[in-house]
Each structure stands twice: as C-alpha cells, then as structure tokens.
mmCIF file of C-alpha atoms in Angstrom:
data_model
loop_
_atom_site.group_PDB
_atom_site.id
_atom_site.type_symbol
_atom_site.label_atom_id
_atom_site.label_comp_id
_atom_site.label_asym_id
_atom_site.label_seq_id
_atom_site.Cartn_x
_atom_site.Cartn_y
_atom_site.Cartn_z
ATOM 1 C CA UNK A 1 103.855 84.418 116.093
ATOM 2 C CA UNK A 2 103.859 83.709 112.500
ATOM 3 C CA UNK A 3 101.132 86.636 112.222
ATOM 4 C CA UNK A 4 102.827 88.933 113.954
ATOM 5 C CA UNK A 5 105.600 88.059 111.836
ATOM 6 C CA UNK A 6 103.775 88.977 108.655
ATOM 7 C CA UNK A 7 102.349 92.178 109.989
ATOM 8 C CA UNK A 8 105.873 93.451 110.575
ATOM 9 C CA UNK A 9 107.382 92.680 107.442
ATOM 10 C CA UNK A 10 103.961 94.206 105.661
ATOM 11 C CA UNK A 11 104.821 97.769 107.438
ATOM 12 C CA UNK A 12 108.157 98.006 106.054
ATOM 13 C CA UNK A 13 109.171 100.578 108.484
ATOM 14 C CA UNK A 14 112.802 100.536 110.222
ATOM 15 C CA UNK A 15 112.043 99.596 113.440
ATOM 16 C CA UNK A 16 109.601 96.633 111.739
ATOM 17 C CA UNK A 17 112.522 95.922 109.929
ATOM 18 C CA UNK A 18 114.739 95.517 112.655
ATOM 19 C CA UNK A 19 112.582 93.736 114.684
ATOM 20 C CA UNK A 20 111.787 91.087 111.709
ATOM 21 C CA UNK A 21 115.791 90.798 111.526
ATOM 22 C CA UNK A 22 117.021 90.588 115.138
ATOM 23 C CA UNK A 23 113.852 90.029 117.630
ATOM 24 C CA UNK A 24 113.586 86.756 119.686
ATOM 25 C CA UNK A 25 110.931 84.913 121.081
ATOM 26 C CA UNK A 26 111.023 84.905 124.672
ATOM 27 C CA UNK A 27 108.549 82.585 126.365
ATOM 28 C CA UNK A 28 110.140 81.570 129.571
ATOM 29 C CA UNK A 29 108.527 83.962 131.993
ATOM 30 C CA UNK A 30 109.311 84.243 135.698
ATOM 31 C CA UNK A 31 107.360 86.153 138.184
ATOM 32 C CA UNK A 32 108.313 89.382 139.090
ATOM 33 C CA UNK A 33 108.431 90.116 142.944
ATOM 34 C CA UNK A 34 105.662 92.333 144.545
ATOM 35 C CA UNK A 35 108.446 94.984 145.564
ATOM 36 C CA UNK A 36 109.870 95.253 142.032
ATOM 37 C CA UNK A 37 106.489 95.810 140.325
ATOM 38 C CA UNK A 38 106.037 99.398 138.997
ATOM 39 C CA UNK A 39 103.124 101.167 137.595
ATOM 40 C CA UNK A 40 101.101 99.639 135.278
ATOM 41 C CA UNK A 41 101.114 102.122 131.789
ATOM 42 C CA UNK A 42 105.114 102.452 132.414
ATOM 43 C CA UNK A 43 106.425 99.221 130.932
ATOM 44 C CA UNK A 44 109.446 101.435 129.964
ATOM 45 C CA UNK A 45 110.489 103.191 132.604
ATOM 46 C CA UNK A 46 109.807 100.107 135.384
ATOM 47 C CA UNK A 47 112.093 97.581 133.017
ATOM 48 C CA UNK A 48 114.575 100.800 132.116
ATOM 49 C CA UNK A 49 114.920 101.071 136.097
ATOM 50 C CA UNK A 50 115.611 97.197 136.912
ATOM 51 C CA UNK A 51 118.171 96.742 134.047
ATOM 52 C CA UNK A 52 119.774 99.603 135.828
ATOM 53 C CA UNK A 53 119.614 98.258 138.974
ATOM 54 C CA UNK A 54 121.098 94.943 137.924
ATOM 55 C CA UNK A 55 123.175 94.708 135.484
ATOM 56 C CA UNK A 56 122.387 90.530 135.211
ATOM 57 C CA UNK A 57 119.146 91.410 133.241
ATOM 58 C CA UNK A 58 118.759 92.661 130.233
ATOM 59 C CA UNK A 59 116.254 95.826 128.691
ATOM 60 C CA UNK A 60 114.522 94.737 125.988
ATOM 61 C CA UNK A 61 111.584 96.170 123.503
ATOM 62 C CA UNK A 62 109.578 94.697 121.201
ATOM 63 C CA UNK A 63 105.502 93.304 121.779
ATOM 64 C CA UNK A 64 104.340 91.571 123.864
ATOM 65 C CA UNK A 65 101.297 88.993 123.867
ATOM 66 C CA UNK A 66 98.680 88.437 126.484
ATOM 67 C CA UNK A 67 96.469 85.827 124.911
ATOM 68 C CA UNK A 68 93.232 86.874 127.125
ATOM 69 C CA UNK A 69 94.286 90.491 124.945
ATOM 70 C CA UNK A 70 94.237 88.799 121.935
ATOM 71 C CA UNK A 71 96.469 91.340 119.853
ATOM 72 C CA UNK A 72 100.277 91.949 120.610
ATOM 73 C CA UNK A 73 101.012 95.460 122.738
ATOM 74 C CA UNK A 74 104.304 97.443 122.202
ATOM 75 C CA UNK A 75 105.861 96.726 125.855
ATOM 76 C CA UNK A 76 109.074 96.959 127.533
ATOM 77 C CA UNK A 77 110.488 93.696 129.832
ATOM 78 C CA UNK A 78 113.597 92.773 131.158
ATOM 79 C CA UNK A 79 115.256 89.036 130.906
ATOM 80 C CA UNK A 80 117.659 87.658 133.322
ATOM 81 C CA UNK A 81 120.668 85.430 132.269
ATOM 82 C CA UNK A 82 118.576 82.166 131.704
ATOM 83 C CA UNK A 83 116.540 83.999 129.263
ATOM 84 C CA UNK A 84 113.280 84.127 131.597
ATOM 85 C CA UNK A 85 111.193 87.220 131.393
ATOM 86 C CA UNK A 86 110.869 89.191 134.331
ATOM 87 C CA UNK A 87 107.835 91.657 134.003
ATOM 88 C CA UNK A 88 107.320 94.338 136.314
ATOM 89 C CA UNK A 89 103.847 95.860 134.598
ATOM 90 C CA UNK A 90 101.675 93.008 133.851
ATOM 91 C CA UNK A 91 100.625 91.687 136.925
ATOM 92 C CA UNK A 92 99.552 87.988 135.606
ATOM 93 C CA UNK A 93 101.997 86.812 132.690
ATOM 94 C CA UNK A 94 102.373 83.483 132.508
ATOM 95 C CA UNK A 95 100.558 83.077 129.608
ATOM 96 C CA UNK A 96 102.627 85.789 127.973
ATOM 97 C CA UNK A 97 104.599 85.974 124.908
ATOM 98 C CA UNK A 98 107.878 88.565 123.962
ATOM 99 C CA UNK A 99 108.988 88.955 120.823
ATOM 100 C CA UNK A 100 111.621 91.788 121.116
ATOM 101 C CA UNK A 101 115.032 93.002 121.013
ATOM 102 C CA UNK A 102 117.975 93.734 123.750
ATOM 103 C CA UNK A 103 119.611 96.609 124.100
ATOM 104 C CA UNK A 104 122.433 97.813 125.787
ATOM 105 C CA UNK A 105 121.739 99.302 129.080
ATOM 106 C CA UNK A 106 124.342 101.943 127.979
ATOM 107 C CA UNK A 107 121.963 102.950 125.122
ATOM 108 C CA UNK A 108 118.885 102.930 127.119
ATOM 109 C CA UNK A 109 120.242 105.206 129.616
ATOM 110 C CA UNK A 110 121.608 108.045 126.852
ATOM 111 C CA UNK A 111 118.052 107.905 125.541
ATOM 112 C CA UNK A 112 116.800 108.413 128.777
ATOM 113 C CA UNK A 113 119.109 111.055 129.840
ATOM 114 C CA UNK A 114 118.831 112.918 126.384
ATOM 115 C CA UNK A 115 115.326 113.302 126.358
ATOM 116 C CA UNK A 116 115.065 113.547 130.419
ATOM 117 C CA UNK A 117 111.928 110.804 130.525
ATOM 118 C CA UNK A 118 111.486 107.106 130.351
ATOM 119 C CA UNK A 119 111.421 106.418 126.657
ATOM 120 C CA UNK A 120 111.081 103.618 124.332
ATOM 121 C CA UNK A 121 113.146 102.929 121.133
ATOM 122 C CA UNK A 122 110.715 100.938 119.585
ATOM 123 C CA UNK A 123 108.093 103.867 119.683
ATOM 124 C CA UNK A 124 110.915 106.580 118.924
ATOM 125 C CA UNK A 125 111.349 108.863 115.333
ATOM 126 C CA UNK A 126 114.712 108.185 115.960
ATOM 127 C CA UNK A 127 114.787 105.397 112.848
ATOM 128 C CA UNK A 128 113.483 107.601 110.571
ATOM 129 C CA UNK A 129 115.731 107.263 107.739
ATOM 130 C CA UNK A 130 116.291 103.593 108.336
ATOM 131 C CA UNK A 131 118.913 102.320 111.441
ATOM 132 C CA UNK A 132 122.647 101.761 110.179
ATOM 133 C CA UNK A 133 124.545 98.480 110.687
ATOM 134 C CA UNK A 134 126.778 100.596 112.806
ATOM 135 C CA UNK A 135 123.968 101.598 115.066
ATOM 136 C CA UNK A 136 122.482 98.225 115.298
ATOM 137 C CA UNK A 137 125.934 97.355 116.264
ATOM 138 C CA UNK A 138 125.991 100.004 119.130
ATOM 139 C CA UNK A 139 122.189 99.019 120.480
ATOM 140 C CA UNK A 140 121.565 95.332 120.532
ATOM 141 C CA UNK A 141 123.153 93.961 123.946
ATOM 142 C CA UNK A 142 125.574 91.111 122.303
ATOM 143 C CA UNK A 143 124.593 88.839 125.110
ATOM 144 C CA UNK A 144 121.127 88.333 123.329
ATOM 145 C CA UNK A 145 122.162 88.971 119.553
ATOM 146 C CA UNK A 146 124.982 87.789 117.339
ATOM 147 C CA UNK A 147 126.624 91.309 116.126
ATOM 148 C CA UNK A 148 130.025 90.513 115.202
ATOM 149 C CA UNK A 149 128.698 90.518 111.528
ATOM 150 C CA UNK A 150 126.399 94.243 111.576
ATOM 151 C CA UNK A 151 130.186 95.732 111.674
ATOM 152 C CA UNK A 152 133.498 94.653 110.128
ATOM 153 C CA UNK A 153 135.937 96.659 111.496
#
C-alpha cells in the first residue's frame, strides 16, 4: 500500500491527487453472488449498475490489488454499509485489496447519462485543470468521506 502510495503522489496529476487525499483502504471483501456477476473487462458499468440497483452500496473507483497480479489495476467495486467489498468482475477476490474513493450515485449516473456509456471518473479528462473543493464536495458520497470541510458555505 505504501508503494502505491508513493507512485501516486510521484504523478502529481489531479485524480492522483485526489486519490492520495481522500481514498480508503478497503479490505473486507464479501463474495458477490453468481446472478450479480457481470462481464469481466466492465468493472464500471457492472458496479455503476448495482449501486443503482441498491442504493445500500456504494460506487466507488480507485485500484484495485490482486496479489497473484502483482501490480494494482484501475477497477470499479461497490461496498455495502459494513464497508465489505462486493465485486461483481473478479471472480476470486478474497485476496484482494481497494484503495479508492466513493462517489455519489447521483454523480455516477450524470456521467453516465452525459456521455451515454459506462464510464469511469478515475480514467476521465474531466480533472484536467485540477478538481475544485466544490466538486470534491459534490462527488465523494459523505457516507465514506468526511466533506463538511472541502466547502464552507
């Protein structure tokens, strides 16, 4: 983790950045059931469509790890309320390691809708030009991040 750490802060890009600033480490990992699994290559799209389905769990973006891998992958997950990770594209994680962000299942979906595909954040232009505190403010979901402070109002 520490690693990963490092190699984030040594890009220096926006979405690094943010990820260096608000990302947790999510390491709890529950199976997902057969009939929720999606494809595998669509991490996005299978997590963007169970945080819609229930809105208990939470999208999130960010890397994952998959020690028998050995380097972390951009991926898409979903946690549920406990904090477990429930992935619908790996088939065997429970070796796994996320280190991400959640977002607001409201901002997922306008992303979604706006560019008429399943879509990730994390591998978006849309931070080009850095992400505002007011933005941050309007992504993260506040049941996973602290925000009151990204914007006084």
């Amino acid at each position: 983790m520490a690693q990963m750490l490092q190699f984030l802060r040594d890009c220096g890009d926006p979405v690094s950045t943010v990820l260096c600033e608000h990302a947790r480490r999510f390491d709890s990992v529950t199976p997902c059931p057969d009939n929720l699994k999606g494809r595998l290559g669509q991490c996005y799209g299978n997590a963007s469509k169970l945080a819609l389905a229930d809105a208990n769990l939470a999208y999130c973006e960010g890397f994952g790890f998959d020690p028998s891998m050995g380097v972390p992958i951009r991926h898409g997950w979903v946690v549920d309320p406990g904090g477990r990770v429930i992935d619908p594209t790996w088939r065997d994680n429970s070796d796994c390691i996320y280190f991400g962000i959640a977002l607001r299942t409201s901002f997922m979906w306008r992303r979604v809708v706006a560019r008429r595909q399943w879509c990730a954040w994390i591998d978006s232009h849309d931070w080009i030009g850095g992400v505002s505190l007011k933005e941050l403010s309007e992504m993260l979901d506040p049941r996973w991040h602290s925000i009151d402070h990204l914007v006084k109002v």
